[in-house]
Short mmCIF file of C-alpha atoms in Angstrom, two decimals:
data_model
loop_
_atom_site.label_atom_id
_atom_site.label_comp_id
_atom_site.label_asym_id
_atom_site.label_seq_id
_atom_site.Cartn_x
_atom_site.Cartn_y
_atom_site.Cartn_z
CA MET A 22 4.91 -8.74 -13.59
CA GLN A 23 6.85 -9.29 -16.80
CA ASP A 24 4.07 -7.81 -18.95
CA CYS A 25 3.94 -4.71 -16.75
CA CYS A 26 7.71 -4.17 -16.80
CA ASN A 27 8.00 -4.71 -20.55
CA ASP A 28 4.77 -3.30 -22.00
CA HIS A 29 3.13 -0.76 -19.65
CA GLN A 30 4.35 2.73 -20.53
CA ASP A 31 2.62 4.31 -17.53
CA CYS A 32 4.48 1.92 -15.21
CA ALA A 33 7.96 2.49 -16.61
CA GLN A 34 10.53 3.31 -13.94
CA LYS A 35 13.84 5.08 -14.30
CA GLU A 36 16.90 3.86 -12.46
CA THR A 37 15.95 3.97 -8.79
CA ARG A 38 17.94 4.46 -5.63
CA VAL A 39 17.19 2.42 -2.56
CA PRO A 40 15.85 4.20 0.56
CA THR A 41 18.03 5.35 3.45
CA ARG A 42 17.90 1.89 5.02
CA VAL A 43 16.80 -1.45 3.60
CA LEU A 44 17.04 -5.08 4.62
CA ASP A 45 19.74 -6.85 2.63
CA ILE A 46 18.30 -10.31 1.91
CA GLY A 47 20.71 -11.25 -0.86
CA SER A 48 22.38 -13.92 1.30
CA LYS A 49 21.29 -16.23 4.12
CA THR A 50 22.26 -13.53 6.60
CA ILE A 51 19.59 -10.82 6.82
CA LYS A 52 20.87 -7.44 7.94
CA LEU A 53 19.91 -3.79 7.98
CA LEU A 54 21.87 -1.84 5.39
CA SER A 55 22.48 1.91 5.24
CA SER A 56 22.26 2.49 1.51
CA THR A 57 23.96 5.90 1.16
CA GLY A 58 21.85 6.51 -1.95
CA LYS A 59 23.09 3.53 -3.96
CA ALA A 60 21.19 2.53 -7.10
CA GLY A 61 19.32 -0.76 -7.13
CA ARG A 62 16.02 -2.57 -7.12
CA TYR A 63 14.06 -3.10 -3.94
CA CYS A 64 10.53 -4.02 -2.96
CA ALA A 65 8.47 -2.68 -0.06
CA LEU A 66 5.94 -4.19 2.33
CA SER A 67 2.51 -2.79 3.19
CA HIS A 68 1.16 -4.45 6.34
CA CYS A 69 -0.91 -4.07 9.51
CA TRP A 70 1.12 -3.66 12.66
CA GLY A 71 -1.60 -5.21 14.82
CA SER A 72 -2.25 -4.73 18.52
CA ALA A 73 0.46 -4.37 21.15
CA SER A 74 0.47 -8.14 21.73
CA HIS A 75 1.34 -8.69 18.04
CA SER A 76 3.66 -5.73 17.62
CA PRO A 77 6.16 -6.29 14.77
CA PRO A 78 9.92 -6.42 15.31
CA ARG A 79 11.40 -2.93 15.27
CA THR A 80 14.68 -1.13 14.90
CA THR A 81 15.47 1.16 17.83
CA LYS A 82 18.50 3.11 18.95
CA ALA A 83 19.37 0.20 21.23
CA ASN A 84 19.42 -2.54 18.57
CA LEU A 85 20.42 -0.50 15.49
CA GLU A 86 24.04 -1.67 15.56
CA SER A 87 23.14 -5.34 16.06
CA ASN A 88 20.52 -5.21 13.28
CA GLN A 89 23.20 -3.85 10.95
CA SER A 90 25.27 -6.96 11.68
CA LYS A 91 22.53 -9.59 11.56
CA ILE A 92 18.80 -10.02 12.08
CA GLU A 93 17.81 -13.53 13.08
CA GLU A 94 15.14 -14.80 10.70
CA SER A 95 13.44 -16.53 13.63
CA SER A 96 12.90 -13.11 15.25
CA LEU A 97 10.83 -11.89 12.29
CA SER A 98 7.06 -12.19 12.05
CA LYS A 99 5.49 -14.60 9.58
CA THR A 100 4.43 -11.69 7.38
CA PHE A 101 8.01 -10.42 7.21
CA ARG A 102 9.39 -13.91 6.47
CA ASP A 103 6.80 -14.49 3.72
CA ALA A 104 7.61 -11.12 2.12
CA ILE A 105 11.31 -12.00 2.10
CA VAL A 106 10.55 -15.35 0.44
CA LEU A 107 8.63 -13.55 -2.31
CA ALA A 108 11.32 -10.91 -2.84
CA ARG A 109 13.98 -13.58 -3.14
CA HIS A 110 11.81 -15.47 -5.65
CA PHE A 111 12.06 -12.42 -7.92
CA SER A 112 15.81 -12.10 -7.22
CA ILE A 113 15.32 -8.80 -5.37
CA GLN A 114 18.22 -8.17 -2.98
CA TYR A 115 16.63 -5.44 -0.86
CA ILE A 116 13.30 -5.04 0.89
CA TRP A 117 11.98 -2.00 2.78
CA ILE A 118 9.85 -2.67 5.87
CA ASP A 119 8.83 0.38 7.88
CA SER A 120 9.23 -0.97 11.42
CA LEU A 121 12.76 -2.21 10.71
CA CYS A 122 14.03 0.46 8.30
CA ILE A 123 12.98 3.47 10.38
CA ILE A 124 14.47 3.97 13.85
CA GLN A 125 11.23 3.84 15.79
CA ASP A 126 12.31 5.73 18.91
CA ASP A 127 14.14 8.48 16.99
CA LYS A 128 11.68 11.31 16.29
CA GLU A 129 13.97 13.03 13.81
CA ASP A 130 14.56 9.85 11.82
CA TRP A 131 10.86 8.99 11.86
CA ALA A 132 9.91 12.47 10.62
CA LYS A 133 12.56 12.39 7.89
CA GLU A 134 11.67 8.92 6.61
CA SER A 135 7.89 9.40 6.79
CA SER A 136 8.30 12.44 4.53
CA ASN A 137 10.05 10.16 2.01
CA MET A 138 7.12 7.74 1.72
CA ALA A 139 6.16 9.00 -1.74
CA SER A 140 9.50 8.08 -3.28
CA ILE A 141 9.84 4.86 -1.26
CA TYR A 142 6.59 3.33 -2.50
CA GLU A 143 6.65 4.88 -5.96
CA ASN A 144 10.19 3.70 -6.71
CA ALA A 145 9.80 0.19 -5.30
CA TYR A 146 10.00 -2.46 -8.02
CA PHE A 147 6.79 -3.78 -6.52
CA VAL A 148 4.94 -3.52 -3.21
CA ILE A 149 3.84 -6.61 -1.29
CA ALA A 150 0.51 -6.05 0.46
CA ALA A 151 -0.33 -8.45 3.30
CA THR A 152 -3.99 -7.62 2.74
CA GLN A 153 -5.46 -10.57 4.63
CA ALA A 154 -3.32 -10.20 7.77
CA GLU A 155 -4.50 -8.14 10.72
CA HIS A 156 -1.11 -8.71 12.37
CA GLY A 157 2.30 -10.14 11.53
CA GLY A 158 1.55 -13.61 12.87
CA ILE A 159 -0.83 -14.38 10.00
CA GLY A 160 1.51 -13.83 7.07
CA CYS A 161 1.03 -13.39 3.34
CA PHE A 162 0.61 -17.06 2.45
CA SER A 163 -2.30 -19.03 3.90
CA PRO A 164 -4.45 -22.04 3.00
CA ARG A 165 -7.22 -21.22 0.54
CA PRO A 166 -10.73 -21.53 1.98
CA PRO A 167 -12.99 -23.97 0.12
CA PRO A 168 -15.47 -22.26 -2.23
CA SER A 169 -18.88 -21.73 -0.68
CA VAL A 170 -20.60 -23.27 -3.70
CA SER A 171 -18.93 -25.44 -6.32
CA LEU A 172 -20.32 -27.33 -9.27
CA CYS A 173 -18.70 -29.71 -11.73
CA LEU A 174 -20.13 -30.07 -15.24
CA ASN A 175 -19.00 -32.59 -17.83
CA VAL A 176 -18.95 -30.80 -21.18
CA ALA A 177 -18.60 -32.55 -24.53
CA GLN A 178 -15.58 -31.58 -26.62
CA ALA A 179 -15.23 -31.60 -30.41
CA ASN A 180 -13.56 -35.02 -30.30
CA GLY A 181 -16.52 -36.51 -28.47
CA GLU A 182 -14.76 -36.82 -25.15
CA PHE A 183 -16.05 -35.12 -22.02
CA ALA A 184 -14.04 -32.68 -19.95
CA PRO A 185 -14.94 -31.39 -16.48
CA ILE A 186 -15.61 -27.68 -15.96
CA TYR A 187 -15.71 -26.43 -12.39
CA ILE A 188 -17.98 -23.53 -11.51
CA ARG A 189 -17.84 -21.47 -8.33
CA GLU A 190 -19.23 -18.23 -7.01
CA LYS A 191 -17.28 -15.21 -8.25
CA ASN A 192 -15.13 -13.51 -5.63
CA ASP A 193 -16.26 -10.08 -4.48
CA HIS A 194 -13.68 -7.54 -5.63
CA ARG A 195 -15.50 -4.43 -4.45
CA PRO A 196 -13.45 -4.00 -1.26
CA PHE A 197 -10.34 -3.59 -3.45
CA ASN A 198 -11.78 -0.44 -5.01
CA PRO A 199 -10.13 2.59 -3.32
CA LEU A 200 -13.25 4.59 -4.11
CA ALA A 201 -15.21 2.25 -1.84
CA ALA A 202 -12.65 2.44 0.95
CA TYR A 203 -15.29 3.14 3.57
CA LYS A 204 -16.94 -0.20 2.74
CA ALA A 205 -13.68 -2.03 3.35
CA ARG A 206 -13.92 -1.15 7.05
CA ALA A 207 -16.79 -3.60 7.41
CA ASP A 208 -15.03 -6.36 5.47
CA GLN A 209 -13.04 -8.45 7.92
CA ARG A 210 -11.41 -10.46 5.13
CA TYR A 211 -9.09 -7.60 4.18
CA PRO A 212 -7.91 -5.80 7.35
CA LEU A 213 -5.19 -3.86 5.54
CA LEU A 214 -7.70 -2.11 3.29
CA SER A 215 -9.35 -0.49 6.30
CA ARG A 216 -6.13 1.19 7.44
CA ALA A 217 -5.48 4.85 6.70
CA TRP A 218 -1.76 4.34 6.05
CA CYS A 219 -2.61 1.77 3.37
CA LEU A 220 -4.43 4.24 1.08
CA GLN A 221 -1.29 6.32 0.55
CA GLU A 222 0.80 3.21 -0.04
CA ARG A 223 -1.65 1.89 -2.65
CA LEU A 224 -1.91 5.15 -4.55
CA LEU A 225 1.84 5.74 -4.59
CA ALA A 226 2.93 2.21 -5.54
CA THR A 227 3.78 1.64 -9.19
CA ARG A 228 3.03 -2.08 -8.84
CA LEU A 229 1.33 -3.82 -5.95
CA ILE A 230 0.46 -7.46 -5.22
CA HIS A 231 -2.34 -8.10 -2.72
CA PHE A 232 -2.28 -11.39 -0.81
CA SER A 233 -5.81 -12.29 0.25
CA ARG A 234 -7.30 -15.56 1.46
CA GLU A 235 -9.14 -16.24 -1.79
CA GLU A 236 -6.64 -15.14 -4.44
CA LEU A 237 -3.85 -12.81 -5.47
CA PHE A 238 -4.83 -9.39 -6.75
CA TRP A 239 -2.58 -7.21 -8.92
CA GLU A 240 -2.64 -3.42 -9.14
CA CYS A 241 -0.51 -1.16 -11.29
CA ARG A 242 -0.99 2.16 -13.07
CA THR A 243 -2.24 0.41 -16.19
CA THR A 244 -4.45 -2.45 -15.08
CA THR A 245 -5.81 -4.66 -12.33
CA LEU A 246 -5.85 -8.43 -12.52
CA CYS A 247 -6.88 -11.25 -10.26
CA GLU A 248 -6.58 -15.02 -10.48
CA CYS A 249 -10.18 -15.39 -11.65
CA ARG A 250 -9.31 -13.31 -14.72
CA SER A 251 -11.29 -10.18 -13.92
CA LEU A 252 -9.45 -7.42 -15.80
CA ILE A 253 -9.98 -3.67 -15.87
CA SER A 254 -7.88 -1.44 -18.12
CA HIS A 255 -7.58 2.32 -17.90
CA GLU A 256 -8.83 2.77 -21.43
CA GLU A 257 -12.12 1.15 -20.41
CA SER A 258 -12.43 2.96 -17.11
CA SER A 259 -14.51 5.96 -16.23
CA TYR A 260 -13.41 9.00 -14.21
CA GLU A 261 -14.55 7.27 -11.03
CA ASN A 262 -13.06 3.87 -11.81
CA GLN A 263 -10.80 2.37 -9.17
CA ILE A 264 -7.74 2.18 -11.39
CA GLY A 265 -8.52 5.44 -13.12
CA PHE A 266 -8.29 7.01 -9.67
CA LYS A 267 -4.91 5.41 -9.01
CA ARG A 268 -3.64 6.48 -12.41
CA ARG A 269 -4.64 10.10 -11.82
CA TRP A 270 -2.17 10.20 -8.93
CA ALA A 271 0.61 9.18 -11.29
CA MET A 272 -0.17 11.75 -14.00
CA ASN A 273 0.58 15.44 -14.22
CA ARG A 274 -2.62 17.50 -14.20
CA GLY A 275 -3.68 21.10 -13.88
CA LEU A 276 -4.02 22.65 -10.44
CA ARG A 277 -7.82 22.51 -10.43
CA GLU A 278 -7.89 18.79 -11.06
CA LEU A 279 -5.12 18.17 -8.54
CA PHE A 280 -7.06 20.00 -5.84
CA ASP A 281 -10.21 18.06 -6.75
CA LEU A 282 -8.16 14.87 -6.49
CA TRP A 283 -7.01 15.92 -3.03
CA HIS A 284 -10.60 16.46 -1.88
CA LYS A 285 -11.65 13.04 -3.16
CA THR A 286 -8.67 11.45 -1.42
CA LEU A 287 -9.51 13.16 1.88
CA GLN A 288 -13.07 11.88 1.66
CA LEU A 289 -11.78 8.32 1.33
CA TYR A 290 -8.93 8.71 3.78
CA SER A 291 -10.96 10.18 6.62
CA SER A 292 -13.26 7.14 6.60
CA LEU A 293 -10.39 4.74 7.35
CA ASP A 294 -9.00 3.58 10.68
CA ILE A 295 -5.81 4.86 12.26
CA THR A 296 -4.28 3.69 15.53
CA TYR A 297 -2.65 6.95 16.59
CA GLU A 298 -4.52 10.17 15.88
CA SER A 299 -1.16 11.93 15.82
CA ASP A 300 -0.49 10.01 12.56
CA ARG A 301 -3.51 11.52 10.80
CA LEU A 302 -1.42 14.05 8.84
CA PRO A 303 1.85 12.07 8.56
CA ALA A 304 0.00 9.19 6.90
CA LEU A 305 -0.86 11.55 4.02
CA LEU A 306 2.45 13.37 3.83
CA GLY A 307 3.78 11.31 0.93
CA LEU A 308 0.79 12.25 -1.21
CA ALA A 309 1.04 15.89 -0.14
CA ASN A 310 4.73 15.99 -1.07
CA GLN A 311 3.89 14.58 -4.48
CA LEU A 312 1.32 17.34 -5.10
CA GLN A 313 3.80 19.97 -3.95
CA GLU A 314 6.25 18.73 -6.57
CA ARG A 315 3.52 19.28 -9.17
CA GLY A 316 3.05 22.92 -8.23
CA CYS A 317 0.24 22.92 -5.66
CA GLY A 318 2.13 25.35 -3.46
CA GLU A 319 2.27 25.65 0.30
CA TYR A 320 0.76 22.81 2.35
CA ILE A 321 -0.70 23.87 5.71
CA HIS A 322 -2.04 21.24 8.14
CA GLY A 323 -3.87 19.26 5.45
CA LEU A 324 -4.96 22.28 3.37
CA TRP A 325 -3.43 24.11 0.41
CA LYS A 326 -2.79 27.86 0.57
CA GLU A 327 -3.52 28.21 -3.15
CA ASN A 328 -6.94 26.60 -2.63
CA LEU A 329 -7.63 27.74 0.91
CA PHE A 330 -11.18 29.05 0.46
CA ALA A 331 -12.37 25.76 -1.03
CA ASP A 332 -10.34 23.66 1.41
CA LEU A 333 -11.91 25.40 4.41
CA ILE A 334 -15.43 24.42 3.36
CA TRP A 335 -15.29 20.92 4.82
CA ARG A 336 -17.79 19.10 7.00
CA THR A 337 -18.01 15.83 8.89
CA SER A 338 -20.29 13.01 7.76
CA THR A 339 -20.99 11.95 11.35
CA ARG A 340 -21.15 13.75 14.67
CA GLY A 341 -17.77 13.39 16.33
CA THR A 342 -15.85 14.63 19.34
CA ARG A 343 -12.85 16.90 19.49
CA PRO A 344 -9.54 15.09 20.09
CA LYS A 345 -8.08 15.27 23.57
CA GLU A 346 -4.62 16.09 22.28
CA TRP A 347 -3.83 18.85 19.78
CA LYS A 348 -3.17 17.54 16.29
CA ALA A 349 -3.92 20.52 14.05
CA PRO A 350 -5.64 23.93 14.17
CA SER A 351 -9.42 23.90 14.61
CA TRP A 352 -9.91 25.06 11.01
CA SER A 353 -8.18 21.94 9.67
CA TRP A 354 -10.17 18.78 8.88
CA ALA A 355 -7.44 16.80 10.67
#
């Protein structure tokens, strides 16, 4: 974290303003705060909501006022409590959690805040990803599973004494590659990586810490790093490299490359799971807004007017069925 903040030019952040609402965790009393655009550091949480039986605590019109006074820590899921512990460890006063910081039964508020996802995740000091948790009851922190194969060797040192070296099977990092997102669907160890909402959050985040069962995994615009010391830098990466792909989202490019980037993102995104089909376009809106800011023009139901001919030439990889409810025009991939 310190190396990234001090040395990574591509990860440098200007003074940021906290989102419309955040959880104030600077004291023992947790409460929902309306920020009114105040400057400050905050972190954000990326997590799986889970099934209805594990639904996370939410802010609604009915409990908005009480949440602004106090939120009982005991009412929060384990994932939320773990994220707050981590934020406090880094002396971060504010944390943004979607289910609590967006009024869930207010359509106008939900539409407004979902359109702000790009700035929320990009401007967060870091994003906490509960990658191992399929619902809030599992949390970020969990006991490490024993290695499947371990071996201890006694190796002679220069002074003649022997020191033990422990050898284990290398962890598989392939599911963490956004370019292999479709493979993550079959990997039950990392439920978050199979979720469509997660792809946008990963690509937008300046810094992100994955919590998995085996180890922590770090992503930023400059590098990736895990506890077993596997390191990939942008300078060593190819066009298709996982971090090179993330970095391309953070850099200004020409229109042709931006449209190509959009097509690649759609290919990955459409392979991921989403609970509500009505979220298919909103879960990409943050990325679309970012491309609009870079000059891509008018955005129409998942396609770009400036690139309409190319955008219309899409196809499905599998035979599917038409949705029962209208989500987008028939000419849209959505």
